[in-house]
Structures are given as structure tokens and as C-alpha cells.
Coordinates of C-alpha atoms in Angstrom, one line a residue:
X21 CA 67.9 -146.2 90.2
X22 CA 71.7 -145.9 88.9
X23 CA 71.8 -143.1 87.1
X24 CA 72.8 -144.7 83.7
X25 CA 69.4 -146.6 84.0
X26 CA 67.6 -143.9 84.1
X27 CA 68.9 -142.2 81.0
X28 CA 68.6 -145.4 79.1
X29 CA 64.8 -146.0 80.2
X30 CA 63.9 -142.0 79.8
X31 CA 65.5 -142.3 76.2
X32 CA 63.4 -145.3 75.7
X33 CA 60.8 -143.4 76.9
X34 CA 61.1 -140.2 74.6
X35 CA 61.3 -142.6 71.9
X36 CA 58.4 -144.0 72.2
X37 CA 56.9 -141.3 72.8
X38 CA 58.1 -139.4 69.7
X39 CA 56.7 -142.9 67.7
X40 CA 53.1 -140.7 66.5
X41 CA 54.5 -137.3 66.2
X42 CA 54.9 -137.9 62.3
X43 CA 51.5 -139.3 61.8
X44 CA 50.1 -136.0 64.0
X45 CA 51.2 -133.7 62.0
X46 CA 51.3 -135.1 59.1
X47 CA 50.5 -133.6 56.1
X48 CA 51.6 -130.2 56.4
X49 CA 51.8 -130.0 52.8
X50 CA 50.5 -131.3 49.4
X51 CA 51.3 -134.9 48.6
X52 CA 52.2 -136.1 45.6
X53 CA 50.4 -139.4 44.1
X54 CA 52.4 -141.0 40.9
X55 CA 50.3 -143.3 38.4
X56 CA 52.6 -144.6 36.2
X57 CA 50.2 -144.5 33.6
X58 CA 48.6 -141.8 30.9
X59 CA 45.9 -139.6 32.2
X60 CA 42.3 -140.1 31.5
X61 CA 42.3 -144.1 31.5
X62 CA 40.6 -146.1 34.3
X63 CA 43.2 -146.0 36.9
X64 CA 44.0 -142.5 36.6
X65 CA 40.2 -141.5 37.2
X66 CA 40.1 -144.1 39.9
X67 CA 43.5 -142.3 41.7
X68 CA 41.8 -139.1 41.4
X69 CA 38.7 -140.3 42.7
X70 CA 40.1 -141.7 45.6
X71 CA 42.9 -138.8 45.9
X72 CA 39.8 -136.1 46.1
X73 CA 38.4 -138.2 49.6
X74 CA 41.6 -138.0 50.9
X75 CA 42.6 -134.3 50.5
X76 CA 39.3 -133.8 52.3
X77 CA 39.9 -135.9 54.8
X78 CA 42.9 -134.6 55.7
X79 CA 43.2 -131.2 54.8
X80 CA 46.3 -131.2 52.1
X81 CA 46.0 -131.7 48.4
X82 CA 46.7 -135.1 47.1
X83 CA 48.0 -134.2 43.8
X84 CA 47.6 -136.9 40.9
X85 CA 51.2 -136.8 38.9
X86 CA 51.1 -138.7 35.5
X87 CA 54.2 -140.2 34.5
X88 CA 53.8 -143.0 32.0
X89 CA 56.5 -144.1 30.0
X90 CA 58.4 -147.9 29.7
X91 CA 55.8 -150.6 30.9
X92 CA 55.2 -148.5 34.4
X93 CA 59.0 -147.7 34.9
X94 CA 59.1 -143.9 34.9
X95 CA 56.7 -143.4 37.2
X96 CA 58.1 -146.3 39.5
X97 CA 61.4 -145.1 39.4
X98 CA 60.6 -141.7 40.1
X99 CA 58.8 -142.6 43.3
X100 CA 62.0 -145.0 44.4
X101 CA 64.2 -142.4 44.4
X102 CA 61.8 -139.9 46.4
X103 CA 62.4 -139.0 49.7
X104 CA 60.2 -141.3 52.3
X105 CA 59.2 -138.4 53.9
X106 CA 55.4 -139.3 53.4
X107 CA 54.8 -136.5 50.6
X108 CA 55.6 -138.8 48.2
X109 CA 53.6 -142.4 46.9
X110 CA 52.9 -144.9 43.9
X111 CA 49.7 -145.7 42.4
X112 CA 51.4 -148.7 41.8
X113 CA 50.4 -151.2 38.9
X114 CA 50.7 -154.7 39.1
X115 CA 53.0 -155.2 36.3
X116 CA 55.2 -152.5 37.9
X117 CA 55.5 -154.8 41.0
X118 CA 55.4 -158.4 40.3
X119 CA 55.2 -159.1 36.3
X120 CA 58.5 -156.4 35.7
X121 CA 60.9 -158.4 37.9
X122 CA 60.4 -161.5 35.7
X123 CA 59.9 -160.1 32.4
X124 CA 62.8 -157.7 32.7
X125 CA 66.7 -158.4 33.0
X126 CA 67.4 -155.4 35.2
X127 CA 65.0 -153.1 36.7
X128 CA 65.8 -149.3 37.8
X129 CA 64.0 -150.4 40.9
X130 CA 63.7 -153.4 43.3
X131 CA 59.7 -153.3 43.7
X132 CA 60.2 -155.9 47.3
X133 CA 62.9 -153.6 48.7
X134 CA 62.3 -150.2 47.4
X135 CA 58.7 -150.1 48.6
X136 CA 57.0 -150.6 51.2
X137 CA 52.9 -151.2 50.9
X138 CA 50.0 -148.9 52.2
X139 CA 46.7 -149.8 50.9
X140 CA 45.8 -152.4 48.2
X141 CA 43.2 -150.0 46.4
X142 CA 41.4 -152.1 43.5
X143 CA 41.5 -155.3 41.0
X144 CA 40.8 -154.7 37.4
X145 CA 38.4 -156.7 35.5
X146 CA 39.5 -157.8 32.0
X147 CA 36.9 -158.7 28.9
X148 CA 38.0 -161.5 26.2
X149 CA 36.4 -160.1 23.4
X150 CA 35.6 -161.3 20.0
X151 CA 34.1 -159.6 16.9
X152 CA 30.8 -160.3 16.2
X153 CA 31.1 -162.2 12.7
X154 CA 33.3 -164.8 14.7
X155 CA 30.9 -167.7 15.1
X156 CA 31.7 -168.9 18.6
X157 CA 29.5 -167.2 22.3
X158 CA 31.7 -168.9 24.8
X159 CA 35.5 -169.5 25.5
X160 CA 35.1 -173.4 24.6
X161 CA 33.7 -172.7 21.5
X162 CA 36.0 -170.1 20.6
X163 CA 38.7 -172.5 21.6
X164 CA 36.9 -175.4 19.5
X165 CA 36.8 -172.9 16.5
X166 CA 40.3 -172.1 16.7
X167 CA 41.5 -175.6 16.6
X168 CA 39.2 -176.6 13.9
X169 CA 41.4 -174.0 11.9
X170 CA 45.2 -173.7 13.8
X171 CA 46.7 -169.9 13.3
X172 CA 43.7 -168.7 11.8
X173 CA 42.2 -166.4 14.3
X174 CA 44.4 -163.3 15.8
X175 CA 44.2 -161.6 18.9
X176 CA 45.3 -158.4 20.1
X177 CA 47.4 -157.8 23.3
X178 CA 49.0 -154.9 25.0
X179 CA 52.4 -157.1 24.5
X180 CA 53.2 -160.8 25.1
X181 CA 54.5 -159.5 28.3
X182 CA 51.9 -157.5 29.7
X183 CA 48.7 -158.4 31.8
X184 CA 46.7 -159.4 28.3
X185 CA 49.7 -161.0 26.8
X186 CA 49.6 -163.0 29.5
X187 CA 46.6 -164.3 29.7
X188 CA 46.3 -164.9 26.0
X189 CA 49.4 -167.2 26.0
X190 CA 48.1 -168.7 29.4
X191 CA 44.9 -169.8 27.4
X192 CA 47.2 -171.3 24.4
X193 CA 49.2 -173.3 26.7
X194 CA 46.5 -174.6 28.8
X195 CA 43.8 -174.9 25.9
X196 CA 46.1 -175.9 23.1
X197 CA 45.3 -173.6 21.1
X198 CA 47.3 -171.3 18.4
X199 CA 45.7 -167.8 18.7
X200 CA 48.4 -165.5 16.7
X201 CA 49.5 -162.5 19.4
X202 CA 49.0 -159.1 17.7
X203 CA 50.7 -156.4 19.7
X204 CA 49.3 -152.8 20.2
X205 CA 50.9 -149.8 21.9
X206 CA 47.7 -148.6 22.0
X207 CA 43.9 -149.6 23.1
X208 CA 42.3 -147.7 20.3
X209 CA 44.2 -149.2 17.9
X210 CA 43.4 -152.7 19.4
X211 CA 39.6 -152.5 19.7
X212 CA 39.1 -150.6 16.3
X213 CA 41.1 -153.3 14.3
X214 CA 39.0 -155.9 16.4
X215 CA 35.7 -154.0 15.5
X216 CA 36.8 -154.0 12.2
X217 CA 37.6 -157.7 11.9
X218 CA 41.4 -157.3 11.0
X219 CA 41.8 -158.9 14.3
X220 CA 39.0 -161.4 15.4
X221 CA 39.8 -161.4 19.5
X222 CA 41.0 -158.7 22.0
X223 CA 41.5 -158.6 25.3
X224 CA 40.4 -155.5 27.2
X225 CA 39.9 -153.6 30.6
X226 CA 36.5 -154.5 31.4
X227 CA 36.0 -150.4 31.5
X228 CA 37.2 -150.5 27.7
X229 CA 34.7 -153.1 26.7
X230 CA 31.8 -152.2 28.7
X231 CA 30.4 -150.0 26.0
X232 CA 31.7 -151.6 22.8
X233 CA 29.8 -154.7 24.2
X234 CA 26.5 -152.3 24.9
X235 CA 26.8 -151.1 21.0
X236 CA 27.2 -154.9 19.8
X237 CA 30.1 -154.1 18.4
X238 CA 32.3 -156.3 19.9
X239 CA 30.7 -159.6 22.0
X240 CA 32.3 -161.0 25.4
X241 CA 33.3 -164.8 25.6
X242 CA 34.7 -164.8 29.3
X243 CA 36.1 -162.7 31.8
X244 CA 39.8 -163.0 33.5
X245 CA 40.3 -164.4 36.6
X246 CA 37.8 -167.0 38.7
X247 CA 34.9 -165.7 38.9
X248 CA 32.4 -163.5 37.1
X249 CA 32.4 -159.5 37.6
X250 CA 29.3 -157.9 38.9
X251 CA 28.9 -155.7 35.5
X252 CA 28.8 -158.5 33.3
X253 CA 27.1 -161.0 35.8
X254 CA 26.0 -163.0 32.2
X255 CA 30.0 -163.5 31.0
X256 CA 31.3 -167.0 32.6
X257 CA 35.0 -166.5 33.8
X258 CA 38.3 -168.0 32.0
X259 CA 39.0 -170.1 35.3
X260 CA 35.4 -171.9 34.4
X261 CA 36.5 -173.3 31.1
X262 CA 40.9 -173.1 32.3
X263 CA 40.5 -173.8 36.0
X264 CA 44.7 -172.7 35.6
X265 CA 44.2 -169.2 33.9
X266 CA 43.6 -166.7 36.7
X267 CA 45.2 -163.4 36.2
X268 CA 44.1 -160.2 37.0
X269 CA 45.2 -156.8 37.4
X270 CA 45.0 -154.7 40.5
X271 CA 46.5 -151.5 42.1
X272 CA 48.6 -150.5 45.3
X273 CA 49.7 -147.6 47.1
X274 CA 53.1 -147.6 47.4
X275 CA 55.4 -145.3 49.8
X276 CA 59.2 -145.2 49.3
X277 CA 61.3 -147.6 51.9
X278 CA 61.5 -145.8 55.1
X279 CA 58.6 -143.5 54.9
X280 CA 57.4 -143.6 58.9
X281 CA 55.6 -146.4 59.8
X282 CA 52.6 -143.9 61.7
X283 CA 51.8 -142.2 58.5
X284 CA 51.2 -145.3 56.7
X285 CA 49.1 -146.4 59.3
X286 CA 47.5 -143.2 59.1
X287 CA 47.3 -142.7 55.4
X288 CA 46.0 -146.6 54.8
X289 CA 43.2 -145.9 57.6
X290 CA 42.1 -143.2 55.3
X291 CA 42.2 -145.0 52.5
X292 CA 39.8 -147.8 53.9
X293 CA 37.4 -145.2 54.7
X294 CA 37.7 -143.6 50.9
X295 CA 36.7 -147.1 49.3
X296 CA 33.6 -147.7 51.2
X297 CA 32.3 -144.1 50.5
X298 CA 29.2 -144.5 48.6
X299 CA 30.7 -142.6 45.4
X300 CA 33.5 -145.0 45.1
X301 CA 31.2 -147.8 45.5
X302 CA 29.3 -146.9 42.7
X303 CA 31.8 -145.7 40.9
X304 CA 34.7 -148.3 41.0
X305 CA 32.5 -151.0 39.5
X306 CA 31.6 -148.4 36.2
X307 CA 35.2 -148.3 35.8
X308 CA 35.9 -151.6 35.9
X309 CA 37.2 -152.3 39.6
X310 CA 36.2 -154.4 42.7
X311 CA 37.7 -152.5 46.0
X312 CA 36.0 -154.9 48.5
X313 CA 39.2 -156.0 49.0
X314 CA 39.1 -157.2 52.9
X315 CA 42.8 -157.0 55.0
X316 CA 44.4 -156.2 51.9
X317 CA 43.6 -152.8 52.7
X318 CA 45.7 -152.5 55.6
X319 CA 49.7 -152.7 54.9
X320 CA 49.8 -155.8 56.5
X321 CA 47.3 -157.2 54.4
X322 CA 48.7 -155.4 51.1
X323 CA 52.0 -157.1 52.1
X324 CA 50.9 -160.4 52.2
X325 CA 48.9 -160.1 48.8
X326 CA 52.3 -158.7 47.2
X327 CA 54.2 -161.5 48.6
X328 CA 51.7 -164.2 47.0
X329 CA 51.3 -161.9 43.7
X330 CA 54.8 -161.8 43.8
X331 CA 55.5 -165.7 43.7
X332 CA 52.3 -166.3 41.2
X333 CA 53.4 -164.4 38.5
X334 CA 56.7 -166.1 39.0
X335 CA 55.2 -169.0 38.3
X336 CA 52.8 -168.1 35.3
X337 CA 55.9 -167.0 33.2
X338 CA 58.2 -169.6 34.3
X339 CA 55.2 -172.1 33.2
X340 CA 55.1 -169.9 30.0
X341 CA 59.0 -170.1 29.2
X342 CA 59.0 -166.2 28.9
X343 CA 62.9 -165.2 29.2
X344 CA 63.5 -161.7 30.9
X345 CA 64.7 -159.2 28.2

């Protein structure tokens, strides 16, 4: 064999070779986890849940970092600037990934370039809640109340251009209906005025409303998305009155573009093994979430659910006229 040759194929062949050596030693030290979000809601305690199996699993801390701030952007920022050396990931939201990019002139991040995805980790259910002196048990009648009175029933929303903002203006366009948008920068604000009738609708993380709905406080009319939750097997589903509303929010682990291929196969492996533990199947449902989530798991999978998240919430807020800001 010429000698070139055979520095070419035993290059090749060192390459190759060299392919795992990331993902085999890998960690060597803690690893950082960013939720974009404020500690001690639903996704934080899921993160953490999930972050505890794989610092056992692996033998390195998985430290939870909490950096909330500007719908998602301070903690997605921070992680796009990180080094993809596999010590650094995103608890990604969904609004961070594919509402943002719509609903925002410029980002400080490009979510399909920036990133690269590891594990889709959970949906989250949302409640559309009423108070209890509103006269109406199910969507259509909430809907027929409404228009029997236009602009006289309010509902509160994280922001017309957040996940519940969304879906409230989805159900005006598609129903017809006037429901006045309230916005909240916080839950408790939100569900207290509901409870206390200065609002007469809300629209909640199904881990939010779980217990307002066990203390009659507040009363579900549907669920987001197309099909009923397993928590609140009773509530029928938007898509069963709106067959066009279906939105729902959902979580993904996100590593920095470049981070090595091997140690997001490694790291997503793990991850598939975390959900199906018995504590996060009992768990992820109390708080809200569904993590049977098939391929999605795998970064293939969790690429292809970006790409068609990506190009449905284009659509929603195109359909809805929203105008980046």
C-alpha cells in the first residue's frame, strides 16, 4: 500500500476510533441543567426530579440552575453562549423554542441553530377554568354564554403571547367569541382574582388547577390540546368542541451547537431510562405532565417534534395576526 494511503486510512482509522472517547468519560464533573424558569413551579420540580436519576446514574451531580427572566430568554441565552463541552444544557420551554421566534422581532438566540436537541422530556397539560358562579359546565356552553352577552366575561392569561394567551385568542377566533384577555405576571394573582370573581375564566397548568378544582373553588370546562389528560379523565378536551385549537406546552433538553454527538446519545439514553422509572411515572402525572412520549425521546425523535412544533406555532400566530414585537 503506497505510503500516503496508509496515513490517510490510519487517520481515518484513529478517527473513528476516537468517535466514543467523549461519551466514555464523560462526566468527569458536575453538569449544569438551566430552566429558564423560577424555582419551585412544575417544571423546576420535574427537572430536579429527573436531574436526581441522572446524577445517580452517572455518577456526577446534575445541578438544577434557575434563571428566569424575559419570557424564557435569560436562561436560553445563557445556555447559547455556553461552551458545548457537554457540562452545559437547557430545560428548554416551548415558548423559548418555537412561540419566541414569532412573537419576538429579534431574539438573543437562534433556538434551530443555536441548539441542538437531546431528549424531549414532558408535555404540560393546561385547565380552562371558570369560577363557579359562571353558569356554564362545558366549553360550548361557556362559549354560548359569552355570546349571549359579547365582552362580558374576562379571562386571565400569562400574556396574549404566551402558551395561555394563545389558546385563549385561538378559542375567540375559531368560536367567535369576545372573551376580554386579562394579563398576569403572576399565577397567584391570576387564579385568586378568578376565585374571587373579578375575572370569570383562567387558564392554568393543569398542576395549578388540580387542587383549586378539588376545593370547588374554581370548576374545569375543557382541557388544551386533543385529547383528555389522565388526572381529569371527566374534563372533555378544547379540540372536542374547536377541532382547530390544539396547543400545548412541553419541555426539551437542549445542549449548545457542537456539544459531541456521543454524549448526547449517551445523555438522551439516560434520560429514556429516567422517565420510565416508577417515581417519575407516578410523579409526572401529579405534576401535570405526560412523558410517554415514544421516539421523541431520542434526538432524532426530539428533532423532528421541534421541526413540526416549529412550523405549527408558525401557523397558529400567523392565523392569529399576532405581529412580532
Amino acid at each position: 500500500m503506497p505510503k500516503l494511503s496508509r496515513r490517510v486510512l490510519l487517520t481515518g482509522i484513529a478517527l473513528c476510533l476516537s468517535v466514543p472517547v467523549y461519551a466514555q468519560s464523560w462526566p468527569q464533573r458536575p453538569v449544569s441543567v438551566v430552566v429558564p424558569q423560577a424555582a419551585g413551579n412544575s417544571p423546576d420540580v420535574l427537572c430536579r426530579l429527573i436531574a436526581e436519576k441522572l446524577s445517580r446514574a452517572l455518577g456526577q451531580q446534575f445541578v438544577v440552575e434557575n434563571r428566569p427572566g424575559a419570557a424564557n430568554l435569560v436562561g436560553t441565552q445563557a445556555v447559547a453562549r455556553a461552551a458545548p463541552d457537554g457540562y452545559t444544557f437547557l430545560f428548554a420551554t416551548s415558548a423559548a423554542l418555537v412561540t419566541n421566534p414569532y412573537t419576538f422581532k429579534k431574539l438573543p438566540y437562534d433556538p434551530m441553530k443555536d441548539f441542538v436537541p437531546v431528549a424531549m422530556m414532558a408535555r404540560s397539560n393546561h385547565v380552562l377554568l371558570v369560577n363557579p358562579e359562571v353558569k356554564a359546565k362545558t366549553l360550548a356552553e361557556l362559549i354560548a354564554l359569552e355570546k349571549s352577552a359579547p365582552g362580558s366575561l374576562s379571562m386571565a392569561v400569562d400574556g396574549p403571547r404566551n402558551l395561555s394567551g394563545l389558546i385563549a385568542q385561538s378559542i375567540n377566533k375559531q368560536a367567535g367569541t369576545g372573551f376580554v384577555l386579562v394579563p398576569y405576571n403572576t399565577t397567584t394573582n391570576a387564579v385568586q382574582d378568578s376565585i374571587t370573581g373579578r375575572v370569570q375564566v383562567t387558564i392554568q397548568a393543569a398542576s395549578i388547577a388540580e387542587s383549586f378544582i378539588a376545593a370547588g373553588t374554581l370548576r374545569p370546562v375543557a382541557v388544551a390540546g386533543s385529547k383528555r389528560i389522565g388526572s381529569l379523565p371527566d374534563v372533555p378536551a378544547i379540540a372536542e368542541t374547536l377541532k382547530s385549537v390544539d396547543l400545548q406546552g412541553w419541555f426539551m433538553l437542549m445542549a449548545p451547537a457542537g456539544t459531541p454527538t456521543d454524549i448526547i446519545q449517551k445523555l438522551s439514553s439516560e434520560i429514556a431510562g429516567a422517565l420510565k422509572s416508577p417515581e417519575v411515572q407516578e410523579r409526572a402525572p401529579a405534576l401535570g405532565f405526560d412523558v410517554g412520549i415514544g421516539d421523541a425521546v431520542t434526538p432524532a425523535g426530539a428533532k423532528r417534534f421541534l421541526d413540526a412544533e416549529h412550523a405549527s406555532a408558525g401557523k397558529v400566530i400567523q392565523d392569529l395576526g399576532i405581529q412580532p414585537e
